[in-house]
Short mmCIF file of C-alpha atoms and ligand atoms in Angstrom, two decimals:
data_model
loop_
_atom_site.label_atom_id
_atom_site.label_comp_id
_atom_site.label_asym_id
_atom_site.label_seq_id
_atom_site.Cartn_x
_atom_site.Cartn_y
_atom_site.Cartn_z
CA ARG A 1 -0.01 -0.04 0.00
CA VAL A 2 1.32 3.40 -0.87
CA VAL A 3 0.63 6.53 1.17
CA ASP A 4 0.91 9.82 -0.76
CA ALA A 5 2.63 12.22 1.52
CA ALA A 6 3.70 14.72 -1.10
CA GLY A 7 4.28 18.12 0.47
CA LEU A 8 3.62 16.69 4.04
CA LEU A 9 5.71 15.95 7.01
CA VAL A 10 5.87 12.52 8.57
CA LEU A 11 6.31 12.55 12.26
CA PRO A 12 6.32 9.65 14.80
CA GLY A 13 2.90 9.48 16.45
CA LEU A 14 2.77 11.76 19.60
CA VAL A 15 2.95 10.08 23.04
CA ASP A 16 0.77 12.10 25.46
CA VAL A 17 1.69 10.89 28.91
CA HIS A 18 -0.95 12.94 30.69
CA VAL A 19 -4.63 12.39 29.77
CA HIS A 20 -7.91 11.83 31.84
CA PHE A 21 -10.27 9.85 29.77
CA ARG A 22 -12.51 9.45 32.77
CA GLU A 23 -13.27 5.79 32.80
CA PRO A 24 -14.63 4.30 35.03
CA GLY A 25 -17.20 6.45 36.70
CA MET A 26 -17.08 9.86 35.07
CA THR A 27 -18.30 9.13 31.53
CA GLU A 28 -20.55 12.14 31.58
CA LYS A 29 -17.25 14.08 31.05
CA GLU A 30 -15.42 11.77 28.45
CA ASP A 31 -15.01 8.07 27.84
CA PHE A 32 -12.20 6.08 26.40
CA ALA A 33 -13.79 5.86 22.92
CA SER A 34 -14.35 9.68 22.66
CA GLY A 35 -10.99 10.42 24.19
CA THR A 36 -9.03 8.09 22.02
CA ARG A 37 -10.93 9.38 18.96
CA ALA A 38 -9.84 12.86 19.88
CA ALA A 39 -6.27 11.60 20.30
CA ALA A 40 -6.23 9.89 16.80
CA ALA A 41 -7.60 13.01 15.21
CA GLY A 42 -4.79 14.91 17.00
CA GLY A 43 -1.95 12.80 15.74
CA VAL A 44 -1.54 11.22 19.23
CA THR A 45 -0.98 7.50 18.90
CA THR A 46 -0.20 6.57 22.47
CA VAL A 47 -1.73 8.07 25.67
CA VAL A 48 -1.07 7.51 29.24
CA ASP A 49 -4.33 7.66 31.20
CA MET A 50 -4.51 8.82 34.76
CA PRO A 51 -6.01 6.92 37.73
CA ASN A 52 -8.20 9.60 39.45
CA THR A 53 -11.35 7.98 38.40
CA VAL A 54 -14.50 6.77 40.26
CA PRO A 55 -13.36 4.48 41.93
CA PRO A 56 -9.72 5.46 41.66
CA VAL A 57 -7.26 2.89 40.29
CA ALA A 58 -5.39 2.09 43.52
CA THR A 59 -5.75 -1.62 43.60
CA ALA A 60 -4.85 -4.52 41.32
CA GLU A 61 -8.51 -5.41 41.12
CA GLU A 62 -9.43 -1.91 39.90
CA PHE A 63 -6.54 -1.82 37.52
CA ARG A 64 -7.70 -5.18 35.98
CA ARG A 65 -11.30 -3.95 35.77
CA LYS A 66 -10.23 -0.73 34.02
CA LEU A 67 -8.06 -2.53 31.51
CA ASN A 68 -10.94 -4.84 30.61
CA LEU A 69 -13.33 -1.94 30.40
CA VAL A 70 -11.30 0.44 28.24
CA ALA A 71 -9.32 -1.87 25.92
CA PRO A 72 -12.07 -2.65 23.56
CA LYS A 73 -12.90 1.04 23.13
CA ALA A 74 -9.34 2.38 22.43
CA HIS A 75 -8.64 3.89 19.00
CA VAL A 76 -5.06 4.46 19.96
CA ASP A 77 -2.51 2.72 22.10
CA PHE A 78 -2.70 3.38 25.79
CA GLY A 79 -0.81 2.86 29.03
CA LEU A 80 -2.49 3.03 32.37
CA TYR A 81 -1.15 4.61 35.57
CA GLY A 82 -2.08 3.22 38.96
CA MET A 83 -2.29 5.40 42.08
CA LEU A 84 0.43 5.90 44.70
CA GLY A 85 -1.93 6.22 47.57
CA GLN A 86 -2.11 6.01 51.33
CA ASP A 87 -0.77 2.55 52.27
CA ASN A 88 -1.13 0.71 48.98
CA ALA A 89 2.40 -0.32 48.23
CA GLU A 90 1.59 -4.05 47.91
CA GLU A 91 -1.20 -3.11 45.50
CA MET A 92 1.22 -1.00 43.50
CA THR A 93 3.40 -4.02 43.07
CA ALA A 94 0.50 -6.08 41.93
CA MET A 95 -0.47 -3.32 39.49
CA ALA A 96 3.12 -3.38 38.25
CA GLU A 97 2.74 -7.03 37.43
CA LEU A 98 -0.46 -6.27 35.46
CA GLY A 99 1.47 -3.85 33.25
CA ALA A 100 0.97 -0.40 34.90
CA MET A 101 2.84 2.27 33.01
CA GLY A 102 3.72 4.04 36.28
CA PHE A 103 1.98 5.62 39.34
CA LYS A 104 0.44 8.96 39.94
CA LEU A 105 1.06 10.70 43.20
CA PHE A 106 -1.30 13.55 43.85
CA MET A 107 0.30 15.76 46.41
CA GLY A 108 -2.13 18.56 45.99
CA GLN A 109 -5.93 18.79 45.88
CA THR A 110 -7.42 18.34 42.45
CA THR A 111 -10.15 16.48 40.63
CA GLY A 112 -11.20 13.21 42.41
CA ASP A 113 -10.96 11.72 45.87
CA ASN A 114 -7.20 11.91 46.40
CA ARG A 115 -5.82 13.46 49.58
CA CYS A 116 -2.07 13.57 49.62
CA PRO A 117 -0.63 10.47 51.30
CA ASP A 118 1.60 11.19 54.40
CA ASP A 119 5.28 11.39 53.78
CA ALA A 120 5.93 7.86 55.14
CA ALA A 121 3.35 6.51 52.80
CA ILE A 122 4.81 8.43 49.89
CA PHE A 123 8.20 6.99 50.67
CA ARG A 124 6.90 3.44 50.81
CA GLY A 125 5.10 3.95 47.47
CA LEU A 126 8.30 5.35 46.02
CA GLU A 127 10.18 2.25 47.12
CA ALA A 128 7.51 -0.03 45.64
CA ALA A 129 7.76 1.84 42.26
CA ALA A 130 11.57 1.63 42.36
CA ALA A 131 11.50 -2.12 43.00
CA ALA A 132 9.26 -2.43 39.93
CA GLY A 133 11.44 -0.09 37.88
CA LEU A 134 8.47 2.12 37.06
CA VAL A 135 8.08 5.92 36.93
CA VAL A 136 6.18 7.87 39.63
CA GLY A 137 4.52 10.98 38.25
CA ALA A 138 3.88 13.64 40.76
CA HIS A 139 1.29 16.43 40.87
CA ALA A 140 3.57 18.60 42.84
CA GLU A 141 1.69 21.17 44.98
CA ASN A 142 1.67 21.34 48.81
CA ASP A 143 -1.83 20.31 49.80
CA HIS A 144 -1.74 21.96 53.30
CA LEU A 145 -0.66 25.20 51.96
CA LEU A 146 -3.04 25.49 49.12
CA ARG A 147 -6.02 24.44 51.23
CA MET A 148 -5.03 27.09 53.75
CA PHE A 149 -4.94 29.73 50.97
CA ILE A 150 -8.27 28.47 49.51
CA ASP A 151 -9.90 28.81 52.97
CA ARG A 152 -8.52 32.29 53.44
CA LEU A 153 -9.72 33.53 50.07
CA ARG A 154 -13.08 31.97 50.52
CA ALA A 155 -13.42 33.65 53.99
CA SER A 156 -12.43 36.95 52.31
CA GLY A 157 -15.44 36.51 49.95
CA ARG A 158 -13.57 36.04 46.69
CA THR A 159 -15.08 33.83 44.22
CA ASP A 160 -13.55 35.25 40.93
CA PRO A 161 -11.47 33.10 38.51
CA ARG A 162 -8.15 34.86 39.50
CA ALA A 163 -8.70 33.79 43.21
CA HIS A 164 -7.77 30.30 41.96
CA LEU A 165 -4.42 31.69 40.83
CA ALA A 166 -3.98 33.53 44.17
CA SER A 167 -4.64 30.32 46.09
CA ARG A 168 -1.61 28.61 44.51
CA PRO A 169 1.43 30.79 44.75
CA ALA A 170 4.73 29.48 43.20
CA PHE A 171 6.26 28.46 46.43
CA VAL A 172 3.49 25.92 46.93
CA GLU A 173 4.88 24.15 43.91
CA VAL A 174 8.50 24.67 44.70
CA GLU A 175 8.09 23.09 48.12
CA ALA A 176 6.43 20.01 46.82
CA VAL A 177 8.94 19.68 44.03
CA THR A 178 11.91 19.97 46.45
CA ARG A 179 10.28 17.30 48.85
CA ILE A 180 9.37 14.79 46.22
CA VAL A 181 12.66 14.97 44.26
CA THR A 182 14.69 14.61 47.42
CA MET A 183 12.48 11.57 48.53
CA ALA A 184 12.67 9.95 45.19
CA THR A 185 16.45 10.09 45.04
CA GLU A 186 16.62 8.50 48.48
CA ALA A 187 14.25 5.73 47.37
CA GLY A 188 15.90 5.21 44.02
CA THR A 189 12.75 5.98 42.03
CA LYS A 190 12.44 7.27 38.51
CA LEU A 191 10.51 10.48 39.18
CA HIS A 192 8.58 12.67 36.75
CA ILE A 193 7.00 16.06 37.60
CA HIS A 194 3.70 16.44 35.76
CA HIS A 195 2.58 19.93 34.74
CA LEU A 196 5.35 21.94 36.36
CA SER A 197 3.92 25.42 36.10
CA THR A 198 6.30 28.01 37.49
CA GLY A 199 9.55 29.63 36.55
CA ALA A 200 10.54 29.19 40.24
CA GLY A 201 9.76 25.53 40.08
CA LEU A 202 12.00 25.21 37.02
CA ARG A 203 14.83 27.04 38.72
CA ARG A 204 14.53 24.66 41.74
CA VAL A 205 14.79 21.70 39.35
CA ARG A 206 17.96 23.19 37.81
CA ASP A 207 19.44 23.43 41.33
CA LEU A 208 18.36 19.98 42.23
CA ARG A 209 19.85 18.56 39.05
CA ALA A 210 23.09 20.48 39.80
CA ASP A 211 23.13 18.60 43.13
CA GLY A 212 22.91 15.22 41.33
CA HIS A 213 19.20 14.62 41.53
CA ARG A 214 17.57 13.12 38.43
CA VAL A 215 13.98 14.01 37.46
CA SER A 216 12.05 14.58 34.24
CA VAL A 217 9.86 17.66 33.90
CA GLU A 218 6.70 18.13 31.87
CA ALA A 219 5.17 21.35 30.73
CA LEU A 220 1.58 21.57 29.55
CA VAL A 221 0.47 23.04 26.19
CA ALA A 222 -2.04 25.03 28.40
CA HIS A 223 0.64 26.65 30.54
CA LEU A 224 2.65 27.55 27.41
CA LEU A 225 -0.24 29.01 25.46
CA LEU A 226 -2.39 30.71 28.03
CA ASP A 227 -1.58 33.47 30.50
CA ASP A 228 -3.61 35.12 33.29
CA SER A 229 -5.18 37.65 30.90
CA ALA A 230 -7.43 34.77 29.73
CA TYR A 231 -9.15 34.82 33.03
CA ASP A 232 -10.90 38.03 31.70
CA THR A 233 -11.99 36.36 28.52
CA HIS A 234 -12.59 32.75 29.55
CA GLY A 235 -13.32 32.87 33.25
CA ASN A 236 -13.53 29.55 34.94
CA LEU A 237 -13.23 27.58 31.62
CA ILE A 238 -9.40 27.91 32.15
CA LYS A 239 -9.41 26.94 35.80
CA LEU A 240 -6.51 24.45 35.96
CA ASN A 241 -4.50 22.78 38.60
CA PRO A 242 -1.76 24.09 38.72
CA PRO A 243 -3.24 27.45 37.52
CA ILE A 244 -2.76 29.49 34.38
CA ARG A 245 -0.20 32.08 35.46
CA PRO A 246 1.02 35.54 34.41
CA ALA A 247 2.81 36.16 31.05
CA GLU A 248 6.23 36.54 32.71
CA ASN A 249 5.86 33.09 34.11
CA VAL A 250 4.83 31.70 30.66
CA ALA A 251 7.98 33.35 29.24
CA GLU A 252 10.08 31.34 31.78
CA LEU A 253 8.55 28.08 30.75
CA TRP A 254 9.35 28.82 27.09
CA ALA A 255 12.89 29.69 28.22
CA GLY A 256 13.03 26.35 29.99
CA ILE A 257 12.13 24.59 26.75
CA ALA A 258 14.78 26.50 24.88
CA ARG A 259 17.45 25.57 27.44
CA GLY A 260 16.51 21.98 27.52
CA ASP A 261 15.21 22.03 31.15
CA VAL A 262 11.80 20.76 30.12
CA ASP A 263 11.90 17.13 28.94
CA VAL A 264 8.25 16.49 27.97
CA ILE A 265 5.25 18.46 26.67
CA ALA A 266 1.81 16.89 27.53
CA THR A 267 -1.74 18.06 27.47
CA ASP A 268 -3.45 17.07 30.89
CA HIS A 269 -6.50 16.52 28.80
CA ALA A 270 -9.04 16.89 31.63
CA PRO A 271 -12.60 17.18 30.40
CA HIS A 272 -15.56 18.22 32.48
CA THR A 273 -19.21 18.86 31.50
CA PRO A 274 -19.94 22.27 30.19
CA ALA A 275 -22.09 22.96 33.28
CA GLU A 276 -19.15 22.04 35.56
CA GLN A 277 -16.99 24.45 33.67
CA ALA A 278 -19.45 27.28 33.60
CA GLU A 279 -19.91 27.51 37.38
CA GLN A 280 -19.69 31.16 38.27
CA ASP A 281 -18.07 30.53 41.75
CA VAL A 282 -14.48 29.59 41.14
CA TRP A 283 -14.41 27.23 44.08
CA CYS A 284 -17.33 25.30 42.53
CA ALA A 285 -15.95 25.13 39.03
CA HIS A 286 -14.00 22.08 38.05
CA GLY A 287 -10.28 22.40 37.14
CA GLY A 288 -9.07 21.17 33.82
CA PHE A 289 -10.14 21.20 30.20
CA ILE A 290 -9.59 19.33 26.96
CA GLY A 291 -6.44 19.33 24.81
CA VAL A 292 -5.31 16.11 23.27
CA GLU A 293 -6.75 16.97 19.88
CA THR A 294 -5.30 20.48 19.63
CA MET A 295 -1.86 19.77 20.98
CA LEU A 296 -0.08 18.98 17.67
CA PRO A 297 -1.86 21.82 15.55
CA LEU A 298 -1.12 24.31 18.30
CA LEU A 299 2.49 23.25 18.64
CA LEU A 300 2.97 23.30 14.85
CA THR A 301 1.56 26.75 14.85
CA ALA A 302 4.11 27.62 17.58
CA ALA A 303 6.79 26.16 15.32
CA ALA A 304 5.64 28.30 12.44
CA GLN A 305 6.15 31.26 14.79
CA ASP A 306 9.66 29.93 15.55
CA ARG A 307 8.93 29.52 19.22
CA LEU A 308 10.27 25.92 18.97
CA SER A 309 11.18 23.55 16.13
CA VAL A 310 9.32 20.59 14.57
CA GLU A 311 12.36 18.50 15.90
CA ASP A 312 11.65 19.84 19.37
CA ILE A 313 7.96 18.71 19.05
CA VAL A 314 9.08 15.24 18.09
CA ARG A 315 11.56 15.01 20.97
CA LEU A 316 9.33 16.52 23.61
CA CYS A 317 6.05 14.81 22.61
CA SER A 318 7.19 11.48 21.29
CA TYR A 319 10.82 10.41 21.62
CA THR A 320 11.57 11.36 25.11
CA PRO A 321 8.18 10.26 26.74
CA ALA A 322 8.49 6.89 24.97
CA ARG A 323 12.00 6.47 26.43
CA ARG A 324 11.35 7.75 29.84
CA TRP A 325 8.47 5.36 30.28
CA SER A 326 10.21 2.57 28.45
CA MET A 327 7.42 2.06 25.95
CA PRO A 328 8.51 -0.77 23.57
CA GLY A 329 8.14 0.27 19.87
CA LYS A 330 7.14 3.80 20.48
CA GLY A 331 8.68 7.22 19.98
CA GLN A 332 10.66 6.76 16.82
CA LEU A 333 10.16 5.92 13.13
CA ALA A 334 12.97 3.46 12.68
CA PRO A 335 13.45 -0.31 12.01
CA GLY A 336 12.12 -2.27 14.87
CA PHE A 337 9.67 0.45 15.97
CA ASP A 338 5.87 0.41 15.49
CA ALA A 339 4.65 2.23 12.36
CA ASP A 340 2.83 4.80 14.56
CA PHE A 341 3.07 8.00 12.44
CA VAL A 342 1.26 11.09 11.60
CA LEU A 343 1.21 13.04 8.29
CA VAL A 344 0.98 16.76 8.81
CA ASP A 345 0.67 19.66 6.59
CA PRO A 346 2.81 22.28 8.14
CA ASP A 347 1.43 25.10 5.82
CA ALA A 348 -2.24 24.42 6.14
CA THR A 349 -4.03 27.30 7.77
CA GLY A 350 -7.36 27.26 9.70
CA THR A 351 -8.72 27.87 13.14
CA VAL A 352 -9.60 25.67 16.21
CA ASP A 353 -13.17 24.68 15.52
CA PRO A 354 -15.02 22.65 18.17
CA ALA A 355 -17.60 21.48 15.62
CA THR A 356 -14.98 19.28 13.98
CA MET A 357 -13.60 17.82 17.26
CA HIS A 358 -14.08 14.45 18.83
CA SER A 359 -14.35 14.79 22.66
CA ARG A 360 -17.67 14.26 24.39
CA HIS A 361 -17.81 18.02 25.06
CA ASN A 362 -15.59 20.21 22.84
CA VAL A 363 -15.38 23.33 25.07
CA THR A 364 -11.89 24.80 24.52
CA PRO A 365 -10.17 28.01 25.37
CA TYR A 366 -8.51 27.78 21.99
CA GLU A 367 -11.66 28.06 20.01
CA GLY A 368 -11.13 30.39 17.02
CA ARG A 369 -7.34 30.44 17.39
CA PRO A 370 -5.63 30.65 14.12
CA LEU A 371 -3.59 27.56 13.23
CA THR A 372 -0.63 26.98 10.86
CA GLY A 373 -0.30 23.24 10.54
CA ALA A 374 -2.82 20.48 10.48
CA VAL A 375 -3.12 16.68 10.97
CA VAL A 376 -3.80 15.04 7.67
CA ALA A 377 -3.72 11.45 8.70
CA THR A 378 -2.74 9.23 11.70
CA TYR A 379 -1.45 5.67 11.49
CA LEU A 380 -1.34 3.15 14.30
CA ARG A 381 0.92 0.19 13.81
CA GLY A 382 0.70 0.68 10.08
CA GLU A 383 -3.08 0.98 9.93
CA SER A 384 -4.96 4.15 9.28
CA VAL A 385 -6.93 5.36 12.34
CA TYR A 386 -7.70 8.91 11.07
CA ASP A 387 -7.82 10.66 7.77
CA LYS A 388 -9.78 13.54 6.14
CA SER A 389 -12.88 11.39 6.26
CA GLY A 390 -12.73 11.19 10.01
CA ILE A 391 -11.94 8.34 12.40
CA VAL A 392 -11.16 5.26 10.44
CA GLY A 393 -11.99 1.65 11.47
CA ALA A 394 -12.99 -0.09 14.65
CA PRO A 395 -11.04 0.49 17.89
CA ARG A 396 -7.62 -1.26 17.48
CA GLY A 397 -5.62 0.36 20.22
CA ARG A 398 -3.63 -1.87 22.44
CA HIS A 399 -2.50 -1.81 26.00
CA VAL A 400 1.12 -0.73 26.23
CA ARG A 401 3.18 -2.23 29.08
CA PRO A 402 6.58 -0.92 29.87
CA ALA A 403 9.52 -2.92 28.63
CA PRO A 404 10.54 -5.86 30.98
CA ALA A 405 12.59 -4.51 33.93
CA GLY A 406 15.95 -5.75 32.42
CA LYS A 407 15.46 -3.79 29.16
CA ARG A 408 14.69 -0.34 30.56
C1 NCD B 501 -7.28 17.18 36.48
C2 NCD B 501 -8.51 16.41 36.24
O1 NCD B 501 -9.63 17.12 36.14
O2 NCD B 501 -8.55 15.18 36.41
N1 NCD B 501 -7.42 18.65 36.59
C3 NCD B 501 -6.58 19.61 36.50
O3 NCD B 501 -7.11 20.72 36.77
N2 NCD B 501 -5.43 19.47 35.99
C4 NCD B 501 -6.41 16.65 37.56
C5 NCD B 501 -4.97 16.99 37.66
O4 NCD B 501 -4.26 16.64 36.68
O5 NCD B 501 -4.53 17.47 38.54
ZN1 ZN B 502 -2.48 17.18 38.34
ZN1 ZN B 503 -3.98 15.79 35.09
#
């Protein structure tokens, strides 16, 4: 079979290590079929799905149940995180045996029932992950501090969207980053910081690395492309944990990308219902919004503006995540790798149009944004899963397990 790619770029399929496709238990927001269709249409051929579901994926039994539930609905390949929770180290070991891609540690309050484990429980969880050779991905915000700030702001009567930003000052992130990096080094764990959001956090990571600590760092498309002026136009739609921050901070994240301090770009695709996002009181609105389908077009647009290169996109969104999480066959177009690839037209112009998108609710702060660069077709293990006619074929996504411990 011949694929005509005249005038197009061929990129390895993107690997988005941070999505919430909401199964089980929150399918009013998204489900695995709609989420993976959005991924396929966005040129994302592998996703890692987060465990803050109902119930949370904190036991081997729940892991097995989720795998059986979502596998038949997947249009792209997927890894599944388990939870590093309060006193579930044995369950983590059992989830590792079932093929968990890693473990999420929620240090700070966010969507779902996930109080931060105490430090001893975190340490035991880090040890369990280290023994299994798997990554722990941290949501690094200090829970006690941000809850205190939320209580204060609520008591002062503030309910506006910027109050959410005020409740999560940079040092709340810096403190959690410092604690978890230090603990992970001691426990011998591969640590990843999801959605690092502040220049101060990035500077702390540089210091920690200079001291010999090893950690990978993720920036979100949303933290790179939105700043706090968007609270005026989009209100609680852009509520996100950690928050959308001022433009100076956004510039520091871009500088971190240019310096190579950021290892991975991901989406934190975190859908909610339109009603949950439209809540007027910021403390009632839900944090997070969609992004998996718009990541590549938006980053290609940034490349057209010389904010990064297409090679950077491939490294940050495919090559490095596939290596860091030891995903066999992913992240490169080379002999011995899966034929997961995306054809993009780097010159195609358009705008972000929710009417053409595939999530259950296509409410996006990027609506109407001009784009330079479009996904033309997506291939998963050599088979078309998306082209200009739309989603192609029945779900054929597979569960991706990390490579066996000896081969990582
Ligand atoms: C995420 C969600 O809704 O699941 N929300 C968010 O604001 N980022 C949870 C998370 O990643 O913290
Ligand atoms: Zn998070
Ligand atoms: Zn998330």
